[in-house]
Amino acid sequence: MTQDELKAMVGRAALKYVQPGSIVGVGTGSTVNKFIEALASMKDRIQGAVSSSSASTERLQALGIAVFDANDVGDLAVYVDGADEIDNRGYMIKGGGAALTREKIIAAQSHQFICIADESKLVGVLGRFPLPVEVIPMAAGRVIRQFAAMGGTAQLRCKDGQPLVTDNGQHLLDVTGLTLSEPLRFENEVNQWPGVVTVGVFGHQKASVCLLGTAQGVRTMTF
Ligand code: 5RP
């Protein structure tokens, strides 16, 4: 199976976690796009979605799925999203698609985080994928130096030669050279740094379930 087929398989598999009549939290990325396509098949049986990015909102609305503001709904039963890396405890690196802040907010608002990923995302220890960190632009230089003091190398993410601006109007750093064997401790520490909006380690908002696409089918990991 191709990576695209693995993504489509886990996107469809996530439908069984969507409760009829509910509002579902929807993440961002190529794997989630497969979920959104599958979700369209049950759009008349759900109230709608809360979306983590402008990109997902556009896709949802184009398929006739209502999108609610997170402030207009209460807790959600289920949030479905991909990951850049997931370990065997359910801790993740996210933010490759620049949507980490809204993703973390909706994950915190949801009772269950259903992670959908192809098997290339499963790692022993987090840290090979460059860690996304959303920052207030004026703090970027200082945060880069703080990561350097930790042994990491942080780079401003650019698009078309300019700093990428997130849906929240902020900038993104991508940090390499770190081994995140204690994700919760790391997340707690970086969260304290002035100017950090969101660190892309999902420790406190880790996965409840991971539907991992493998050549043998969907492997369900529960954490
Ligand atoms: C976006 C994310 C995505 O979940 C992550 O980048 C995985 O994306 P894909 O499914 O395209 O591999 O965190 O901010």
Short mmCIF file of C-alpha atoms and ligand atoms in Angstrom, two decimals:
data_model
loop_
_atom_site.label_atom_id
_atom_site.label_comp_id
_atom_site.label_asym_id
_atom_site.label_seq_id
_atom_site.Cartn_x
_atom_site.Cartn_y
_atom_site.Cartn_z
CA MET A 1 0.00 0.00 0.00
CA THR A 2 1.16 3.54 -0.66
CA GLN A 3 1.48 6.06 2.15
CA ASP A 4 -1.58 7.80 0.72
CA GLU A 5 -3.59 4.56 0.91
CA LEU A 6 -2.46 4.01 4.52
CA LYS A 7 -3.64 7.54 5.37
CA ALA A 8 -7.00 6.93 3.68
CA MET A 9 -7.40 3.64 5.58
CA VAL A 10 -6.89 5.24 9.02
CA GLY A 11 -9.02 8.24 8.02
CA ARG A 12 -11.92 5.85 7.37
CA ALA A 13 -11.17 3.82 10.52
CA ALA A 14 -11.56 6.92 12.69
CA LEU A 15 -15.24 7.21 11.74
CA LYS A 16 -16.19 4.54 14.28
CA TYR A 17 -15.16 6.91 17.08
CA VAL A 18 -17.49 9.68 15.87
CA GLN A 19 -20.70 9.64 17.86
CA PRO A 20 -23.93 10.30 15.93
CA GLY A 21 -25.38 13.70 16.83
CA SER A 22 -22.05 15.03 18.08
CA ILE A 23 -19.71 17.85 17.15
CA VAL A 24 -16.32 16.40 16.28
CA GLY A 25 -12.94 18.07 16.71
CA VAL A 26 -10.98 18.03 13.46
CA GLY A 27 -7.22 18.47 13.11
CA THR A 28 -5.06 19.48 10.16
CA GLY A 29 -2.87 17.76 7.59
CA SER A 30 -2.88 15.24 4.76
CA THR A 31 -4.07 12.36 6.97
CA VAL A 32 -6.88 14.46 8.41
CA ASN A 33 -7.88 15.44 4.89
CA LYS A 34 -8.66 11.73 4.33
CA PHE A 35 -10.70 11.72 7.54
CA ILE A 36 -12.62 14.80 6.38
CA GLU A 37 -13.45 13.04 3.09
CA ALA A 38 -14.71 10.02 5.03
CA LEU A 39 -16.64 12.23 7.48
CA ALA A 40 -18.64 13.64 4.58
CA SER A 41 -20.32 10.21 4.32
CA MET A 42 -21.93 10.77 7.74
CA LYS A 43 -22.45 14.53 7.59
CA ASP A 44 -26.22 14.17 8.02
CA ARG A 45 -25.66 12.23 11.25
CA ILE A 46 -23.42 14.76 13.04
CA GLN A 47 -24.03 18.35 14.08
CA GLY A 48 -20.73 19.47 12.65
CA ALA A 49 -17.11 20.10 13.56
CA VAL A 50 -14.72 22.39 15.41
CA SER A 51 -11.72 22.93 13.16
CA SER A 52 -8.07 23.52 13.97
CA SER A 53 -7.12 25.54 10.87
CA SER A 54 -8.42 27.67 8.04
CA ALA A 55 -7.37 24.89 5.66
CA SER A 56 -9.50 22.24 7.42
CA THR A 57 -12.39 24.68 7.81
CA GLU A 58 -12.45 25.27 4.06
CA ARG A 59 -12.44 21.54 3.34
CA LEU A 60 -15.16 20.81 5.87
CA GLN A 61 -17.42 23.58 4.61
CA ALA A 62 -16.83 22.62 0.97
CA LEU A 63 -18.22 19.17 1.84
CA GLY A 64 -21.26 20.66 3.59
CA ILE A 65 -20.10 20.05 7.18
CA ALA A 66 -20.98 22.90 9.57
CA VAL A 67 -18.01 24.40 11.43
CA PHE A 68 -18.55 25.79 14.93
CA ASP A 69 -16.42 28.23 16.90
CA ALA A 70 -14.71 26.49 19.83
CA ASN A 71 -16.23 29.09 22.18
CA ASP A 72 -19.78 28.28 21.08
CA VAL A 73 -19.61 24.61 22.09
CA GLY A 74 -18.76 22.75 25.27
CA ASP A 75 -16.46 19.80 25.66
CA LEU A 76 -16.17 17.50 22.66
CA ALA A 77 -16.23 13.72 22.89
CA VAL A 78 -13.61 13.16 20.22
CA TYR A 79 -10.79 15.01 18.48
CA VAL A 80 -9.27 13.38 15.38
CA ASP A 81 -5.86 14.51 14.19
CA GLY A 82 -2.58 13.30 12.71
CA ALA A 83 0.93 13.54 14.12
CA ASP A 84 4.46 14.13 12.91
CA GLU A 85 5.74 11.58 15.44
CA ILE A 86 4.04 9.42 18.06
CA ASP A 87 5.79 7.22 20.62
CA ASN A 88 4.50 4.06 22.27
CA ARG A 89 3.15 6.06 25.22
CA GLY A 90 0.95 8.24 23.00
CA TYR A 91 3.13 11.33 23.26
CA MET A 92 3.44 13.23 20.01
CA ILE A 93 5.23 15.91 18.06
CA LYS A 94 2.78 17.99 16.05
CA GLY A 95 2.77 21.23 14.11
CA GLY A 96 4.36 20.24 10.83
CA GLY A 97 1.31 21.85 9.24
CA ALA A 98 1.67 24.97 11.41
CA ALA A 99 -1.65 24.43 13.21
CA LEU A 100 -0.29 23.24 16.58
CA THR A 101 -1.83 25.96 18.76
CA ARG A 102 -5.41 25.44 17.67
CA GLU A 103 -4.80 21.69 17.62
CA LYS A 104 -3.73 21.75 21.25
CA ILE A 105 -6.69 23.92 22.23
CA ILE A 106 -9.23 21.56 20.66
CA ALA A 107 -7.42 18.50 22.01
CA ALA A 108 -7.71 20.02 25.50
CA GLN A 109 -11.42 20.58 24.91
CA SER A 110 -11.95 16.94 23.93
CA HIS A 111 -12.33 13.79 26.02
CA GLN A 112 -10.52 11.54 23.56
CA PHE A 113 -7.71 12.28 21.12
CA ILE A 114 -7.82 9.82 18.22
CA CYS A 115 -4.49 10.01 16.44
CA ILE A 116 -4.48 8.78 12.83
CA ALA A 117 -1.09 8.11 11.29
CA ASP A 118 0.77 5.86 8.91
CA GLU A 119 3.38 3.61 10.46
CA SER A 120 6.28 5.90 9.49
CA LYS A 121 5.18 8.21 12.33
CA LEU A 122 5.75 5.67 15.13
CA VAL A 123 9.09 6.25 16.89
CA GLY A 124 10.87 4.92 19.97
CA VAL A 125 11.82 8.39 21.23
CA LEU A 126 10.46 11.73 20.01
CA GLY A 127 12.87 14.21 18.45
CA ARG A 128 13.92 13.26 14.96
CA PHE A 129 11.19 15.38 13.38
CA PRO A 130 12.03 19.11 13.77
CA LEU A 131 9.98 20.31 16.73
CA PRO A 132 7.58 23.15 15.82
CA VAL A 133 7.23 25.95 18.37
CA GLU A 134 4.86 28.88 17.80
CA VAL A 135 6.27 32.15 19.16
CA ILE A 136 5.36 35.81 19.42
CA PRO A 137 7.63 37.35 16.71
CA MET A 138 9.55 39.68 19.07
CA ALA A 139 10.55 36.68 21.24
CA ALA A 140 11.96 34.56 18.41
CA GLY A 141 15.63 35.53 18.86
CA ARG A 142 15.60 34.91 22.58
CA VAL A 143 13.78 31.58 22.27
CA ILE A 144 16.29 30.48 19.60
CA ARG A 145 19.10 31.20 22.10
CA GLN A 146 17.29 29.27 24.84
CA PHE A 147 17.05 26.22 22.60
CA ALA A 148 20.76 26.60 21.72
CA ALA A 149 21.58 26.53 25.44
CA MET A 150 19.73 23.19 25.57
CA GLY A 151 21.72 21.79 22.64
CA GLY A 152 19.07 22.38 20.00
CA THR A 153 19.13 24.37 16.77
CA ALA A 154 16.03 26.46 16.14
CA GLN A 155 15.23 28.00 12.77
CA LEU A 156 12.52 30.42 11.81
CA ARG A 157 10.10 28.70 9.41
CA CYS A 158 9.78 30.66 6.17
CA LYS A 159 7.42 30.58 3.23
CA ASP A 160 8.21 32.30 -0.05
CA GLY A 161 11.28 33.89 1.54
CA GLN A 162 9.33 35.47 4.40
CA PRO A 163 8.64 34.23 7.95
CA LEU A 164 5.59 32.02 7.86
CA VAL A 165 2.65 33.64 9.66
CA THR A 166 0.34 31.21 11.44
CA ASP A 167 -3.45 31.38 11.52
CA ASN A 168 -2.91 33.19 14.84
CA GLY A 169 -0.63 35.86 13.33
CA GLN A 170 2.52 34.47 14.98
CA HIS A 171 5.81 32.92 13.82
CA LEU A 172 7.08 29.34 13.98
CA LEU A 173 10.44 27.88 14.93
CA ASP A 174 11.54 24.36 13.98
CA VAL A 175 14.00 22.86 16.43
CA THR A 176 16.40 20.03 15.64
CA GLY A 177 18.99 18.21 17.73
CA LEU A 178 16.83 17.44 20.76
CA THR A 179 15.96 14.00 22.13
CA LEU A 180 12.63 14.23 23.94
CA SER A 181 12.73 11.25 26.26
CA GLU A 182 10.73 13.12 28.94
CA PRO A 183 8.04 14.87 26.91
CA LEU A 184 5.99 16.14 29.86
CA ARG A 185 8.97 17.70 31.63
CA PHE A 186 10.16 19.28 28.38
CA GLU A 187 6.70 20.65 27.56
CA ASN A 188 6.35 22.12 31.06
CA GLU A 189 9.72 23.83 30.81
CA VAL A 190 9.32 25.37 27.35
CA ASN A 191 5.80 26.51 28.21
CA GLN A 192 7.36 28.80 30.84
CA TRP A 193 9.48 30.73 28.37
CA PRO A 194 8.14 34.23 27.69
CA GLY A 195 6.90 34.57 24.13
CA VAL A 196 6.28 30.86 23.54
CA VAL A 197 2.69 30.44 22.41
CA THR A 198 2.70 26.67 21.97
CA VAL A 199 5.35 23.98 21.93
CA GLY A 200 4.64 21.13 19.53
CA VAL A 201 5.16 18.41 22.12
CA PHE A 202 1.74 16.98 22.94
CA GLY A 203 2.39 15.51 26.37
CA HIS A 204 -0.51 16.87 28.38
CA GLN A 205 -2.74 16.47 25.32
CA LYS A 206 -1.40 13.09 24.28
CA ALA A 207 -3.31 10.55 22.20
CA SER A 208 -5.93 8.34 23.83
CA VAL A 209 -5.91 6.01 20.84
CA CYS A 210 -3.66 5.76 17.79
CA LEU A 211 -4.97 4.17 14.61
CA LEU A 212 -1.76 3.27 12.86
CA GLY A 213 -1.85 2.39 9.17
CA THR A 214 0.32 -0.63 8.40
CA ALA A 215 0.65 -2.95 5.42
CA GLN A 216 -1.23 -5.54 7.51
CA GLY A 217 -4.14 -3.20 8.25
CA VAL A 218 -5.07 -0.76 11.00
CA ARG A 219 -3.23 -1.34 14.26
CA THR A 220 -5.08 0.16 17.24
CA MET A 221 -2.89 1.37 20.09
CA THR A 222 -4.60 2.49 23.27
CA PHE A 223 -2.80 4.62 25.86
C1 5RP B 1 -0.42 19.91 11.58
C2 5RP B 1 -0.08 18.65 12.26
C3 5RP B 1 -0.33 17.38 11.49
O1 5RP B 1 -1.14 16.56 12.25
C4 5RP B 1 0.98 16.70 11.25
O2 5RP B 1 1.84 17.62 10.59
C5 5RP B 1 0.81 15.45 10.39
O3 5RP B 1 0.44 15.81 9.10
P1 5RP B 1 0.26 14.75 7.95
O4 5RP B 1 -0.97 13.98 8.25
O5 5RP B 1 0.14 15.59 6.70
O6 5RP B 1 1.49 13.89 7.92
O7 5RP B 1 0.35 18.60 13.37
O8 5RP B 1 -0.04 21.04 12.33
#
